[in-house]
Each structure stands twice: as structure tokens, then as C-alpha cells.
Amino acid sequence: MYSEYPADFHIHTCLSPCAEDEMIPVNILNMAKLIGTRIIGICDHNSAANVKPFLEIASEYEILVLPGMEVQSAEEVHMLCFFENLSGALEWQEYVYQHLPQIDNNPRYFGHQWLVD
């Protein structure tokens, strides 16, 4: 016998340029609970910097949060990467950061990229 768990493995937070500023932990977790989602993957572009606050409060919503990251390859392929824990995600983040071009964000073109705590 198996169980079914509604899930969304590709959620961006306000850190990703494609997401709205309102995509903060409380809003995302409230909406997930409202629509019956039991598992979410937090996958910002090339960063896991906003995963920790989700992990800290997810149990209040009875939602499992998978630490993740959406990484873009040199060929412009986007891959969702998931990790057993936050430390694994942050370790991979450091590797990714070391290989990204050193370009400051321009909010005019890419919007704001917010870190949450």
C-alpha cells in the first residue's frame, strides 16, 4: 500500500528574479496548506540562501520542505537540485557561487532579490 502526498517541487522565493516580492515563507506555506500541498521544494535560482527560514517554521504548517536550488548550466539548462539537509544545500551553494560571473543585480532588469530571515 502506498500513500499520496500532494507536492510542488519548484517554488521560487522573493530571492529569485522571476518571483514576486510577496513570496516569503509565511505566504508560501500558508498557500501550500490552504490548497493541500504537503511537500514543497524551495528552489531559487543558483542559491539556497532563503531555505533556512522555511525549514524553521514548516512544522507549524505540517509541510515538509525540501532544501533545493535551481541551477543553470553553461548550456542554459535549468536543473532542480535537492539535498538531504540545509548544510548540503549551502555547501553546494558555495560551489555554485564560486563559478558564477561576478555581476551585481540590476533591479531595473531583474527585479529585487530579497533575502529573508
PDB file of N, CA and C in Angstrom, residues 2 10 13 16 26-27 32 49 52 55-56 58 61 63-64 66 72 78 80 82 89 96-97 101-102 104 110 112-113:
ATOM      1  N   TYR A   2       0.487   2.216  -0.727  1.00  0.00           N
ATOM      2  CA  TYR A   2       1.247   3.453  -0.767  1.00  0.00           C
ATOM      3  C   TYR A   2       0.337   4.624  -0.418  1.00  0.00           C
ATOM      4  N   HIS A  10       8.959  22.904  -7.188  1.00  0.00           N
ATOM      5  CA  HIS A  10       9.606  24.003  -7.912  1.00  0.00           C
ATOM      6  C   HIS A  10       9.007  25.335  -7.474  1.00  0.00           C
ATOM      7  N   THR A  13      11.326  31.764  -4.180  1.00  0.00           N
ATOM      8  CA  THR A  13      11.021  32.769  -3.173  1.00  0.00           C
ATOM      9  C   THR A  13      11.326  34.149  -3.757  1.00  0.00           C
ATOM     10  N   SER A  16      14.485  34.948  -6.033  1.00  0.00           N
ATOM     11  CA  SER A  16      14.594  34.726  -7.479  1.00  0.00           C
ATOM     12  C   SER A  16      13.974  35.882  -8.253  1.00  0.00           C
ATOM     13  N   VAL A  26       6.041  32.750   5.147  1.00  0.00           N
ATOM     14  CA  VAL A  26       4.679  32.675   5.695  1.00  0.00           C
ATOM     15  C   VAL A  26       3.646  32.614   4.575  1.00  0.00           C
ATOM     16  N   ASN A  27       3.801  33.430   3.551  1.00  0.00           N
ATOM     17  CA  ASN A  27       2.833  33.433   2.451  1.00  0.00           C
ATOM     18  C   ASN A  27       2.854  32.120   1.669  1.00  0.00           C
ATOM     19  N   ALA A  32       0.345  26.907   0.512  1.00  0.00           N
ATOM     20  CA  ALA A  32       0.523  25.459   0.355  1.00  0.00           C
ATOM     21  C   ALA A  32      -0.454  24.705   1.251  1.00  0.00           C
ATOM     22  N   ALA A  49      19.943  30.416  -0.240  1.00  0.00           N
ATOM     23  CA  ALA A  49      20.023  31.365   0.866  1.00  0.00           C
ATOM     24  C   ALA A  49      18.703  31.591   1.594  1.00  0.00           C
ATOM     25  N   LYS A  52      16.583  28.277   4.823  1.00  0.00           N
ATOM     26  CA  LYS A  52      16.576  28.135   6.285  1.00  0.00           C
ATOM     27  C   LYS A  52      15.287  28.622   6.944  1.00  0.00           C
ATOM     28  N   LEU A  55      12.549  26.048   6.607  1.00  0.00           N
ATOM     29  CA  LEU A  55      12.758  24.872   7.453  1.00  0.00           C
ATOM     30  C   LEU A  55      12.419  25.165   8.910  1.00  0.00           C
ATOM     31  N   GLU A  56      12.679  26.388   9.349  1.00  0.00           N
ATOM     32  CA  GLU A  56      12.455  26.756  10.746  1.00  0.00           C
ATOM     33  C   GLU A  56      10.981  26.781  11.130  1.00  0.00           C
ATOM     34  N   ALA A  58       8.285  25.379   8.997  1.00  0.00           N
ATOM     35  CA  ALA A  58       7.438  24.467   8.206  1.00  0.00           C
ATOM     36  C   ALA A  58       6.609  23.526   9.064  1.00  0.00           C
ATOM     37  N   TYR A  61       3.075  24.332   9.901  1.00  0.00           N
ATOM     38  CA  TYR A  61       2.106  24.196   8.813  1.00  0.00           C
ATOM     39  C   TYR A  61       1.909  22.741   8.397  1.00  0.00           C
ATOM     40  N   ILE A  63       4.026  20.860   6.848  1.00  0.00           N
ATOM     41  CA  ILE A  63       4.527  20.755   5.477  1.00  0.00           C
ATOM     42  C   ILE A  63       6.003  20.371   5.529  1.00  0.00           C
ATOM     43  N   LEU A  64       6.378  19.419   4.688  1.00  0.00           N
ATOM     44  CA  LEU A  64       7.777  19.026   4.551  1.00  0.00           C
ATOM     45  C   LEU A  64       8.427  19.927   3.506  1.00  0.00           C
ATOM     46  N   LEU A  66      11.729  20.589   1.228  1.00  0.00           N
ATOM     47  CA  LEU A  66      12.953  20.018   0.675  1.00  0.00           C
ATOM     48  C   LEU A  66      13.905  21.152   0.311  1.00  0.00           C
ATOM     49  N   GLN A  72      21.512  26.738 -13.213  1.00  0.00           N
ATOM     50  CA  GLN A  72      21.569  26.873 -14.672  1.00  0.00           C
ATOM     51  C   GLN A  72      22.946  26.446 -15.153  1.00  0.00           C
ATOM     52  N   HIS A  78      18.182  24.341 -17.029  1.00  0.00           N
ATOM     53  CA  HIS A  78      17.861  24.558 -15.624  1.00  0.00           C
ATOM     54  C   HIS A  78      17.604  23.210 -14.970  1.00  0.00           C
ATOM     55  N   LEU A  80      16.798  21.188 -11.237  1.00  0.00           N
ATOM     56  CA  LEU A  80      16.412  21.275  -9.836  1.00  0.00           C
ATOM     57  C   LEU A  80      17.279  20.301  -9.055  1.00  0.00           C
ATOM     58  N   PHE A  82      18.160  18.822  -5.228  1.00  0.00           N
ATOM     59  CA  PHE A  82      17.614  18.697  -3.874  1.00  0.00           C
ATOM     60  C   PHE A  82      18.646  18.070  -2.953  1.00  0.00           C
ATOM     61  N   ALA A  89      22.774  21.814   1.051  1.00  0.00           N
ATOM     62  CA  ALA A  89      22.354  22.851   0.101  1.00  0.00           C
ATOM     63  C   ALA A  89      23.297  24.046   0.150  1.00  0.00           C
ATOM     64  N   VAL A  96      28.520  26.756  -6.318  1.00  0.00           N
ATOM     65  CA  VAL A  96      27.868  27.490  -7.411  1.00  0.00           C
ATOM     66  C   VAL A  96      28.324  28.946  -7.413  1.00  0.00           C
ATOM     67  N   TYR A  97      28.330  29.589  -6.229  1.00  0.00           N
ATOM     68  CA  TYR A  97      28.743  30.993  -6.147  1.00  0.00           C
ATOM     69  C   TYR A  97      30.159  31.193  -6.684  1.00  0.00           C
ATOM     70  N   PRO A 101      29.498  34.308 -12.688  1.00  0.00           N
ATOM     71  CA  PRO A 101      30.173  35.571 -13.014  1.00  0.00           C
ATOM     72  C   PRO A 101      29.877  36.602 -11.925  1.00  0.00           C
ATOM     73  N   GLN A 102      30.847  37.430 -11.616  1.00  0.00           N
ATOM     74  CA  GLN A 102      30.690  38.445 -10.573  1.00  0.00           C
ATOM     75  C   GLN A 102      29.991  39.674 -11.146  1.00  0.00           C
ATOM     76  N   ASP A 104      26.761  42.362 -10.359  1.00  0.00           N
ATOM     77  CA  ASP A 104      25.751  42.834  -9.417  1.00  0.00           C
ATOM     78  C   ASP A 104      24.370  42.781 -10.054  1.00  0.00           C
ATOM     79  N   PHE A 110      16.101  42.889 -13.460  1.00  0.00           N
ATOM     80  CA  PHE A 110      15.834  41.587 -12.846  1.00  0.00           C
ATOM     81  C   PHE A 110      14.968  41.662 -11.599  1.00  0.00           C
ATOM     82  N   HIS A 112      13.966  43.021  -7.632  1.00  0.00           N
ATOM     83  CA  HIS A 112      14.687  42.884  -6.366  1.00  0.00           C
ATOM     84  C   HIS A 112      14.924  41.409  -6.089  1.00  0.00           C
ATOM     85  N   GLN A 113      15.975  41.137  -5.379  1.00  0.00           N
ATOM     86  CA  GLN A 113      16.287  39.769  -4.961  1.00  0.00           C
ATOM     87  C   GLN A 113      16.485  39.811  -3.451  1.00  0.00           C
TER      88      GLN A 113
END
